[in-house]
Short mmCIF file of C-alpha atoms and ligand atoms in Angstrom, two decimals:
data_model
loop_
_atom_site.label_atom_id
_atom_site.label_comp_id
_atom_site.label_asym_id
_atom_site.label_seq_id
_atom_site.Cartn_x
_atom_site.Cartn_y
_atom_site.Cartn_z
CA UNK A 1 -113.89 170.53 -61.44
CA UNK A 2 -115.58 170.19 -57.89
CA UNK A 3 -118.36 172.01 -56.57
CA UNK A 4 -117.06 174.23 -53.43
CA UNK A 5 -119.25 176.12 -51.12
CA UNK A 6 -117.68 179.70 -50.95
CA UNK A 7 -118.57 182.44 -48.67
CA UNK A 8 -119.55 185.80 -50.82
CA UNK A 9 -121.32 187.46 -48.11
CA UNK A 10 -121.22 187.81 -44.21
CA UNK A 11 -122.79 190.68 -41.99
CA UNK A 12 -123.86 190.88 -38.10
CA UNK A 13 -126.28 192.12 -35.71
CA UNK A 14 -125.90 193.29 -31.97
CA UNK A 15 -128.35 194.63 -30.15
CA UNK A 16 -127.66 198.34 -28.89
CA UNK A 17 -128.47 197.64 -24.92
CA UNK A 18 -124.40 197.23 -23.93
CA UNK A 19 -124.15 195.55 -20.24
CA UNK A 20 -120.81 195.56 -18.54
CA UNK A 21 -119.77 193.80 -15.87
CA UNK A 22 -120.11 196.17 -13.00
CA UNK A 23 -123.44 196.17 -13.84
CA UNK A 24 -124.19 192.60 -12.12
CA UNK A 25 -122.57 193.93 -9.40
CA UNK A 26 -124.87 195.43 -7.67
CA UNK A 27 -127.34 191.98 -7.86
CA UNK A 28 -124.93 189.14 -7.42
CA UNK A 29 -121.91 188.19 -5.44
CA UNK A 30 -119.91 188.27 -8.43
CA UNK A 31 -117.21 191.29 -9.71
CA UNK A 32 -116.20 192.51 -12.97
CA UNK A 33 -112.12 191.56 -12.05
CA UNK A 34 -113.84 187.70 -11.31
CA UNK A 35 -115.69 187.90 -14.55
CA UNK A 36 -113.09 189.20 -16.80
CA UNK A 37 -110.24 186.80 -15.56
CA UNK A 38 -112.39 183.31 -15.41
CA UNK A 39 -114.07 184.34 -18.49
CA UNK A 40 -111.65 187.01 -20.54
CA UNK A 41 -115.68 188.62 -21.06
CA UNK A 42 -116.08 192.37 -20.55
CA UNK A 43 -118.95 193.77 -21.70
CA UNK A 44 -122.26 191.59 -23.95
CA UNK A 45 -125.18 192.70 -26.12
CA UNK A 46 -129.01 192.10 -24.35
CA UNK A 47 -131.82 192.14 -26.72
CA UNK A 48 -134.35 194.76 -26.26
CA UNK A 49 -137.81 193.55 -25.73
CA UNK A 50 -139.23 193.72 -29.19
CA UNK A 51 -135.75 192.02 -30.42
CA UNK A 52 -136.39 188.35 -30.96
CA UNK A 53 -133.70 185.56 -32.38
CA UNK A 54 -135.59 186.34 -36.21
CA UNK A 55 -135.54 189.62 -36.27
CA UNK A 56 -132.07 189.88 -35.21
CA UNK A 57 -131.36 187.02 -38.07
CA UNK A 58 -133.03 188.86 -40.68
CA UNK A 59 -130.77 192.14 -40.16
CA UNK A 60 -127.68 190.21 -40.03
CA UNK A 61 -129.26 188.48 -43.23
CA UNK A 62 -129.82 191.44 -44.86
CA UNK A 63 -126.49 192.89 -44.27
CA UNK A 64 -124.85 189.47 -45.57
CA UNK A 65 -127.33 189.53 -49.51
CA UNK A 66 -126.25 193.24 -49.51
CA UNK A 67 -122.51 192.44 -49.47
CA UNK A 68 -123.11 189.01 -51.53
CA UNK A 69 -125.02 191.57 -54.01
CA UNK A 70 -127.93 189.28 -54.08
CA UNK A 71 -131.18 189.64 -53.55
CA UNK A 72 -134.25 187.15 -51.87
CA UNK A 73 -134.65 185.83 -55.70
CA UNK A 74 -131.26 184.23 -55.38
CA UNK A 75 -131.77 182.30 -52.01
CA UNK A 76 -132.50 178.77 -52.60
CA UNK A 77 -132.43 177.69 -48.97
CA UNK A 78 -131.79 178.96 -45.22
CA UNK A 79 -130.47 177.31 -42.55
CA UNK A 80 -130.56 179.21 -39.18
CA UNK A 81 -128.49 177.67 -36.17
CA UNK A 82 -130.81 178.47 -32.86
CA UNK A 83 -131.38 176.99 -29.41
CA UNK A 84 -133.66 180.07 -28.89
CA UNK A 85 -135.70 179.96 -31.42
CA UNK A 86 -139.07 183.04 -31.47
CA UNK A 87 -141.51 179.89 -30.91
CA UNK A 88 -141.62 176.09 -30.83
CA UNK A 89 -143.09 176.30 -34.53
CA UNK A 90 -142.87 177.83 -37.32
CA UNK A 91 -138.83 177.62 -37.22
CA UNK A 92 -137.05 181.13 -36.74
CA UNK A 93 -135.63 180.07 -40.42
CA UNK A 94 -139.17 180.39 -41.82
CA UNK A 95 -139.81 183.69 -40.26
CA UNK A 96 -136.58 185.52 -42.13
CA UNK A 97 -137.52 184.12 -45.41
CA UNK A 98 -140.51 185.96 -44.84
CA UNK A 99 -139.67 189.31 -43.96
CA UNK A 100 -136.52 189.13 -46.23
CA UNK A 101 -139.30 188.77 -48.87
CA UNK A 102 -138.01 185.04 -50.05
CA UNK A 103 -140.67 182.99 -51.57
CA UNK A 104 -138.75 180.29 -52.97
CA UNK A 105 -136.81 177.24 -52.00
CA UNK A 106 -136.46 175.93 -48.35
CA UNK A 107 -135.67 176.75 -44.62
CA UNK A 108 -135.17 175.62 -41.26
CA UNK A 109 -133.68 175.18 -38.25
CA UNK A 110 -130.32 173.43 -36.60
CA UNK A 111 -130.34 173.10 -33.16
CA UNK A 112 -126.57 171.88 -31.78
CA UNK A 113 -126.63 174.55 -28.97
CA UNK A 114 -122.85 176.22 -29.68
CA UNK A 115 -121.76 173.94 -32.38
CA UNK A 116 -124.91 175.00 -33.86
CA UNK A 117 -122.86 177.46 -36.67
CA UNK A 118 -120.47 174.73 -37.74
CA UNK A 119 -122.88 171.97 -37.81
CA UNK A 120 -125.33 175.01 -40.44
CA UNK A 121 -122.20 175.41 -42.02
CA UNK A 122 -121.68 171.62 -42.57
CA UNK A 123 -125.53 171.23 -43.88
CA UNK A 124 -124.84 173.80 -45.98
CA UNK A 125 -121.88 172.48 -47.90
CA UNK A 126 -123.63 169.38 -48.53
CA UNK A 127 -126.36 171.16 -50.11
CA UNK A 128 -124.26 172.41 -52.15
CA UNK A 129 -121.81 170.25 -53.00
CA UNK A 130 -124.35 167.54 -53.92
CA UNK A 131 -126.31 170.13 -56.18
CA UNK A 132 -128.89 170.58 -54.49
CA UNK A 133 -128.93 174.54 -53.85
CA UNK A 134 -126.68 177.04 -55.74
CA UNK A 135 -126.80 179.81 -52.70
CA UNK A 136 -127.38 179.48 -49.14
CA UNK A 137 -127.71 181.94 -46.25
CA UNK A 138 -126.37 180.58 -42.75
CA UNK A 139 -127.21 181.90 -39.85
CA UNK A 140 -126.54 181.91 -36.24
CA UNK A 141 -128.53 183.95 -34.24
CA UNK A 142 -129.62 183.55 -30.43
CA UNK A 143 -131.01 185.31 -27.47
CA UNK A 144 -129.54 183.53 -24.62
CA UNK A 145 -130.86 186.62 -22.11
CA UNK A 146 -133.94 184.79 -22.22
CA UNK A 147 -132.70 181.56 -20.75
CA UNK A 148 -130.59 182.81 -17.79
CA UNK A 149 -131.70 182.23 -14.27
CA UNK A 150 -130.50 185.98 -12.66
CA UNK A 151 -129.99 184.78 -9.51
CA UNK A 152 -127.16 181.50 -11.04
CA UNK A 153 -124.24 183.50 -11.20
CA UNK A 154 -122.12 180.71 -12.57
CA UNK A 155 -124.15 181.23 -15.67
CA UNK A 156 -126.09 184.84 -16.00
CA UNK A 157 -122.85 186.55 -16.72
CA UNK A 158 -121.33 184.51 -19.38
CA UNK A 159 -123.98 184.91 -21.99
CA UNK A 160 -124.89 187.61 -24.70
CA UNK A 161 -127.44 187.92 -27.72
CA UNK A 162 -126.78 188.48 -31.37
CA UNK A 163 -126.60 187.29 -34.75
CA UNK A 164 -124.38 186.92 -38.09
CA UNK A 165 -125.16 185.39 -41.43
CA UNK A 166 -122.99 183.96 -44.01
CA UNK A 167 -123.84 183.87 -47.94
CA UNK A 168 -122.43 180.51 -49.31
CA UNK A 169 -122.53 180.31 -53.15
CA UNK A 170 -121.49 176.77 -55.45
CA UNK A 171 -118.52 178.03 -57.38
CA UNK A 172 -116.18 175.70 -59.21
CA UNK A 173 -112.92 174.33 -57.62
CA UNK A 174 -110.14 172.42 -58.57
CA UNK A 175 -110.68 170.04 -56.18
CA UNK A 176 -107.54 171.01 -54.47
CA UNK A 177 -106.53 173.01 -50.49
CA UNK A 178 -105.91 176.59 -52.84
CA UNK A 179 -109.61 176.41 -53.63
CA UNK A 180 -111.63 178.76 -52.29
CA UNK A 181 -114.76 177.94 -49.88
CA UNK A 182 -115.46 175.02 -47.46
CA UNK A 183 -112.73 172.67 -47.59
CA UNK A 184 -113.68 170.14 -44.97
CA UNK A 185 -115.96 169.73 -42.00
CA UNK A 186 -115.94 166.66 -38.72
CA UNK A 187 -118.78 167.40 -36.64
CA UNK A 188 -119.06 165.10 -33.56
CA UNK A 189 -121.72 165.01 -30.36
CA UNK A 190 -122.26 162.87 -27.26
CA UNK A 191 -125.74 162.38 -25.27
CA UNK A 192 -124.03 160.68 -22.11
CA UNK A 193 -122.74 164.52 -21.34
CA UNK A 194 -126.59 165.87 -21.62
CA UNK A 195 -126.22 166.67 -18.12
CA UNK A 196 -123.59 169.20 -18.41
CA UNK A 197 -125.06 171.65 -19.93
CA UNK A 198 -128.92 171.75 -20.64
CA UNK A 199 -131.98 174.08 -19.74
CA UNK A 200 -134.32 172.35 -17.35
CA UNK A 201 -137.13 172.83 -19.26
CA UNK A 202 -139.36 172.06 -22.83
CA UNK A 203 -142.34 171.99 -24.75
CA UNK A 204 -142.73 167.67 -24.07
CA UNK A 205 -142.54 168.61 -20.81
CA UNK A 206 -144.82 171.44 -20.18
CA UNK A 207 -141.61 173.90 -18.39
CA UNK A 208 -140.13 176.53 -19.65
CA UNK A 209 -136.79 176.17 -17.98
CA UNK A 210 -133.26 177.93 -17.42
CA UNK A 211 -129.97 177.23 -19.15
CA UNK A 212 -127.92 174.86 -16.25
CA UNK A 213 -123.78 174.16 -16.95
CA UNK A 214 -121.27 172.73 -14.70
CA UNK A 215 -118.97 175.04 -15.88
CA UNK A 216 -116.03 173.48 -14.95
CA UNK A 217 -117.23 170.27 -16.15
CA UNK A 218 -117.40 171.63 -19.81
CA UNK A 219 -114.17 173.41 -19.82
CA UNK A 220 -112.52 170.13 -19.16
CA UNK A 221 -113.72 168.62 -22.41
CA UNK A 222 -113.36 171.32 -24.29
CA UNK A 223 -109.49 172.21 -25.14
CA UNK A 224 -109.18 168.52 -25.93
CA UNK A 225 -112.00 167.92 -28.09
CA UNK A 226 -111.83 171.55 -29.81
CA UNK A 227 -108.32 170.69 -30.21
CA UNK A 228 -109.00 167.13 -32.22
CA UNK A 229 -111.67 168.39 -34.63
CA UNK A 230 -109.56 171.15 -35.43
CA UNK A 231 -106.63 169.13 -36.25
CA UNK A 232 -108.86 166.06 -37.83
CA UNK A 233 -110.65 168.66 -39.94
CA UNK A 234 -107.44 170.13 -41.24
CA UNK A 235 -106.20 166.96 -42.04
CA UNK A 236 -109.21 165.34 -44.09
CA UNK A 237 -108.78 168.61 -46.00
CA UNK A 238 -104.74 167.82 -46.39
CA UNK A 239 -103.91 170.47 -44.27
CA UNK A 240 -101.83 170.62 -41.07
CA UNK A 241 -101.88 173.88 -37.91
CA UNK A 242 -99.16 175.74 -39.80
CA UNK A 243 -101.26 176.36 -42.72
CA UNK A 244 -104.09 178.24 -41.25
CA UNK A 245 -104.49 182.30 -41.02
CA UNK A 246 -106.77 182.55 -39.15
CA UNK A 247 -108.60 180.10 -36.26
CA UNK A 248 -112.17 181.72 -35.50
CA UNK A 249 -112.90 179.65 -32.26
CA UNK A 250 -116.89 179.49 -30.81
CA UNK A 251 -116.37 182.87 -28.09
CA UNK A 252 -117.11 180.75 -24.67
CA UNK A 253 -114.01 181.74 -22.34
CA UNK A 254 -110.83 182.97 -23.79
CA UNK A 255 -109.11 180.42 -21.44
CA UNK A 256 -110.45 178.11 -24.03
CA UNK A 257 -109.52 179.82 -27.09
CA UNK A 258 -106.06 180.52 -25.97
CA UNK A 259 -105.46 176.79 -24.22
CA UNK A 260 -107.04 175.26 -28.26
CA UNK A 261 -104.47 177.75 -30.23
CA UNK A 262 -101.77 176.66 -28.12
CA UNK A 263 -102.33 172.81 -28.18
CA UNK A 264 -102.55 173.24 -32.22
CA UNK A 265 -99.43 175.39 -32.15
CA UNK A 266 -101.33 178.49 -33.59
CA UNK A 267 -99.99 181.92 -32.12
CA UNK A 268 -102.76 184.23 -30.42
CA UNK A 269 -101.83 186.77 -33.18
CA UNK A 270 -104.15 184.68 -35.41
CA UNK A 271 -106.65 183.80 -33.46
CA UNK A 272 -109.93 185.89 -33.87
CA UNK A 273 -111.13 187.13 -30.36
CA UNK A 274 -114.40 188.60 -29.37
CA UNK A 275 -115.57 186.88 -26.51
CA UNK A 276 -114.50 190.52 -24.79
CA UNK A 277 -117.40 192.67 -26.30
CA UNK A 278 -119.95 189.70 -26.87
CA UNK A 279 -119.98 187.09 -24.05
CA UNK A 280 -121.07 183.67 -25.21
CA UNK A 281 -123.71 184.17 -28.10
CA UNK A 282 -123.61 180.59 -28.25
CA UNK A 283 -124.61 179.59 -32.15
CA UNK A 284 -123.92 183.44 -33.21
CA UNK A 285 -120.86 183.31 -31.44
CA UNK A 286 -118.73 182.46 -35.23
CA UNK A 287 -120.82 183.99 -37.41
CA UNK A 288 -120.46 187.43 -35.60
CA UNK A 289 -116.49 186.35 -34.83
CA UNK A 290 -116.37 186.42 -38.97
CA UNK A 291 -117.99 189.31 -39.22
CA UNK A 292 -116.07 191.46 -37.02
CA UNK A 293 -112.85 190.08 -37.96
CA UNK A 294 -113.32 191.05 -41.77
CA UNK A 295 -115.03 194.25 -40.22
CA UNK A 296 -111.18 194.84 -38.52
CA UNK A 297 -109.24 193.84 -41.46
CA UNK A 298 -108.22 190.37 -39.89
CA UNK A 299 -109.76 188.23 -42.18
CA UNK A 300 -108.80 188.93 -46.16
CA UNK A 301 -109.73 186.98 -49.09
CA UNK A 302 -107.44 184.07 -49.60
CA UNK A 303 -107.17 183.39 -45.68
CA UNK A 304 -107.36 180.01 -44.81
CA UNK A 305 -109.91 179.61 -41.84
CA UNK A 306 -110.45 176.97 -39.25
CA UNK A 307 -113.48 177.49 -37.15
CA UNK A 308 -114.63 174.98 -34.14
CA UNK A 309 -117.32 175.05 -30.81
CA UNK A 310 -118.54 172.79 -28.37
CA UNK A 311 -121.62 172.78 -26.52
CA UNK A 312 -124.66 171.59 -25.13
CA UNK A 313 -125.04 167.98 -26.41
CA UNK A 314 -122.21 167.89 -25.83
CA UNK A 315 -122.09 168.47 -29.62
CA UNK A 316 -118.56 170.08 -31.15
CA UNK A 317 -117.38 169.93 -34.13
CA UNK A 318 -114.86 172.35 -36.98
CA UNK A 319 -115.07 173.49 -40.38
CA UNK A 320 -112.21 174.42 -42.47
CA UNK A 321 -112.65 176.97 -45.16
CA UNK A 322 -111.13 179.05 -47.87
CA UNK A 323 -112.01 182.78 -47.45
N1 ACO B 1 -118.60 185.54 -9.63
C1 ACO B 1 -117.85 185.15 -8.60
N2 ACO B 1 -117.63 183.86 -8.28
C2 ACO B 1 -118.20 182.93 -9.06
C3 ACO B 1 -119.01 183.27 -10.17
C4 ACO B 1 -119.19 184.63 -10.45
N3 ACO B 1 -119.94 185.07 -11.49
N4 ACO B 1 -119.42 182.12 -10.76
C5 ACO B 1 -118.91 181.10 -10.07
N5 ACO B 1 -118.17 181.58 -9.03
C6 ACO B 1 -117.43 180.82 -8.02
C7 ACO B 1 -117.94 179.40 -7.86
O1 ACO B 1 -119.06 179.38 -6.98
C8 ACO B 1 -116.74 178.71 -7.27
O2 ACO B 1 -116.70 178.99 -5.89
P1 ACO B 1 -116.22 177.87 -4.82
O3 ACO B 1 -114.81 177.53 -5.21
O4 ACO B 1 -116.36 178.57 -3.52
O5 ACO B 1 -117.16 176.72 -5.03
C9 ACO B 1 -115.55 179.42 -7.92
O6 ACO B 1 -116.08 180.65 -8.43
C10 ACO B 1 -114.91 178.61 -9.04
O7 ACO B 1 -115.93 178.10 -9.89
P2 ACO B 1 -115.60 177.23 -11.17
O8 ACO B 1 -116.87 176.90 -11.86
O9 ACO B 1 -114.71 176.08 -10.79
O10 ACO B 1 -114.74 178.30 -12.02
P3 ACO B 1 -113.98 178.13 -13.39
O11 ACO B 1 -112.59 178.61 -13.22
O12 ACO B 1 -114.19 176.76 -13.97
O13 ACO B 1 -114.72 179.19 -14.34
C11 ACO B 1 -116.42 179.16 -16.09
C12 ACO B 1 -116.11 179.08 -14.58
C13 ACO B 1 -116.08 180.57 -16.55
C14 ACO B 1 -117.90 178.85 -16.29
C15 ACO B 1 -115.57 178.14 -16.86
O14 ACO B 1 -115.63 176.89 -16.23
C16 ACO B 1 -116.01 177.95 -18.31
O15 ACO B 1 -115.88 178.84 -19.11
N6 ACO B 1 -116.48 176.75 -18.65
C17 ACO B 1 -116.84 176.40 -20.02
C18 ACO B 1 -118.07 177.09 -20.50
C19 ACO B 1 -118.31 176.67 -21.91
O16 ACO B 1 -117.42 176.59 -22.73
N7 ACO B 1 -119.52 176.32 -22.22
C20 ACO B 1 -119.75 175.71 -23.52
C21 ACO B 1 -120.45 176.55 -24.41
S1 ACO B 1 -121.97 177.13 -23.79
C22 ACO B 1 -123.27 176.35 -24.61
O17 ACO B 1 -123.14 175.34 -25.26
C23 ACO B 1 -124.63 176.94 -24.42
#
């Protein structure tokens, strides 16, 4: 027997303001036909005014305990993967457990920028694998629109706000690849590339600041090491590319997504992509990929799943799990 983490749960949250393209248009020298080809991103979600990182967490949190069929009695700890967090303190994590009505156990916050789900995810299997919580909710949950310079239009069109939640639950394995739940994780980061992608600004020093990328920096990391995790991942688990169902990539730029399926030999056909509706939602970019892609009828039971992101950090990293 061997403790496995396995997801029972998962639900999402977008906000209803819809922006397309065209609608930068008329502010920036910039063009939906520029946007869409660079990026493969049509359309993102911008979070009204009263919608903040928690309370967009706590209704994709919600949604998740419905489907899991458990209520805030049965969380023993949160983990909530934010760069954008309501304030500096309390964490956002805190702030669900209180309006979903959870008095017990633990919470907090990961910040890995867009690795942010997979490195939750990671903290969350050893939580449970090592016995010490029975049921987790993970969540990813960000509102980028807040950090965008509007006048950068290298950046203010790539990005989008949302949130989806996970409900991991210890169930008994065999120890084997069949099992069901998180089968293996590599998570991986590397200060030297701060400078890549970062927002010029912070509590220690008294800024607020604006998200910054050399975008074309990034990308050249990326398909590389998206494509090593991946297949490292997959391996520690005994696994190889031709086993997986599904890949649910971080949503940055489907020239990413399709350049990592490719390099691991995966067709596009199982690839989950929402980068088109969503933009970059950065650490809700999985969580809200999973969610839609059981939502579509993608993702069944049974499906073996590799998700993996990069990001600010740089920090990237996969997990490979059992659906
Ligand atoms: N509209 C029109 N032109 C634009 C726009 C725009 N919105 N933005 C940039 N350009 C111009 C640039 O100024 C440049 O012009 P120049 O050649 O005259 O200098 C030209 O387009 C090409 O710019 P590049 O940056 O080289 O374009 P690229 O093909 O690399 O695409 C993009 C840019 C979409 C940002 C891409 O590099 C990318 O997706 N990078 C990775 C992003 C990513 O994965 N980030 C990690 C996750 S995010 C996180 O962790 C928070």
């Amino acid at each position: 027997m061997q403790p496995r983490a396995v997801v029972t749960g998962v639900g999402h949250f977008l906000p209803a303001r819809v922006v397309p393209n065209s609608e930068f248009e008329s502010t920036l020298e910039t063009s939906d036909e520029w946007i869409r080809t660079r990026s493969g991103i049509e359309r993102r979600h911008f979070a009204a005014e009263d919608e903040t990182t928690s309370t967009m967490a706590t209704a994709a949190a919600r949604t998740a305990m419905d489907r899991a069929g458990c209520g805030p009695q049965d969380i023993d700890a949160i983990i909530l993967a934010t760069s954008t967090a309501d304030y500096t303190f309390p964490s956002a994590a805190t702030m669900v457990q209180s309006e979903l009505g959870i008095t017990q156990g633990f919470a907090f916050d990961v910040q890995a920028v867009c690795a942010g789900f997979v490195y939750a995810l990671s903290n969350a299997n050893a939580l449970i694998v090592s016995g010490q919580a029975r049921r987790v909710l993970v969540i990813g949950a960000e509102t980028f629109s807040r950090i965008m310079d509007w006048t950068d239009r290298s950046t203010c069109v790539l990005f989008g706000d949302g949130a989806g939640a996970l409900v991991l639950e210890a169930q008994d394995g065999t120890g084997t690849s069949d099992d069901r739940g998180i089968l293996a994780t590599d998570l991986h980061s590397d200060g030297r590339y701060r400078d890549l992608l970062y927002v010029d600004g912070g509590v220690s020093t008294r800024t607020t600041g604006y998200l910054r990328m050399q975008g074309n920096q990034v990308f050249r990391h990326a398909i590389e090491k998206l494509t090593a995790t991946a297949e490292t991942a997959l391996e520690k688990a005994g696994l190889t590319s031709a086993d997986v169902d599904w890949i649910v990539p971080h949503q940055a730029n489907i020239r990413i997504i399709k350049g990592t399926a490719k390099k691991m030999g995966v067709g596009m056909d199982r690839v989950v992509v929402t980068v088109q509706d969503h933009g970059n939602t950065s650490a809700a970019s999985i969580p809200l990929a999973l969610s839609v892609g059981c939502e579509r009828g993608q993702i069944k039971p049974g499906d073996l799943l590799v998700t993996e992101a990069i990001g600010g950090g740089l920090a990237w990293g996969s997990v490979i799990l059992r659906w």
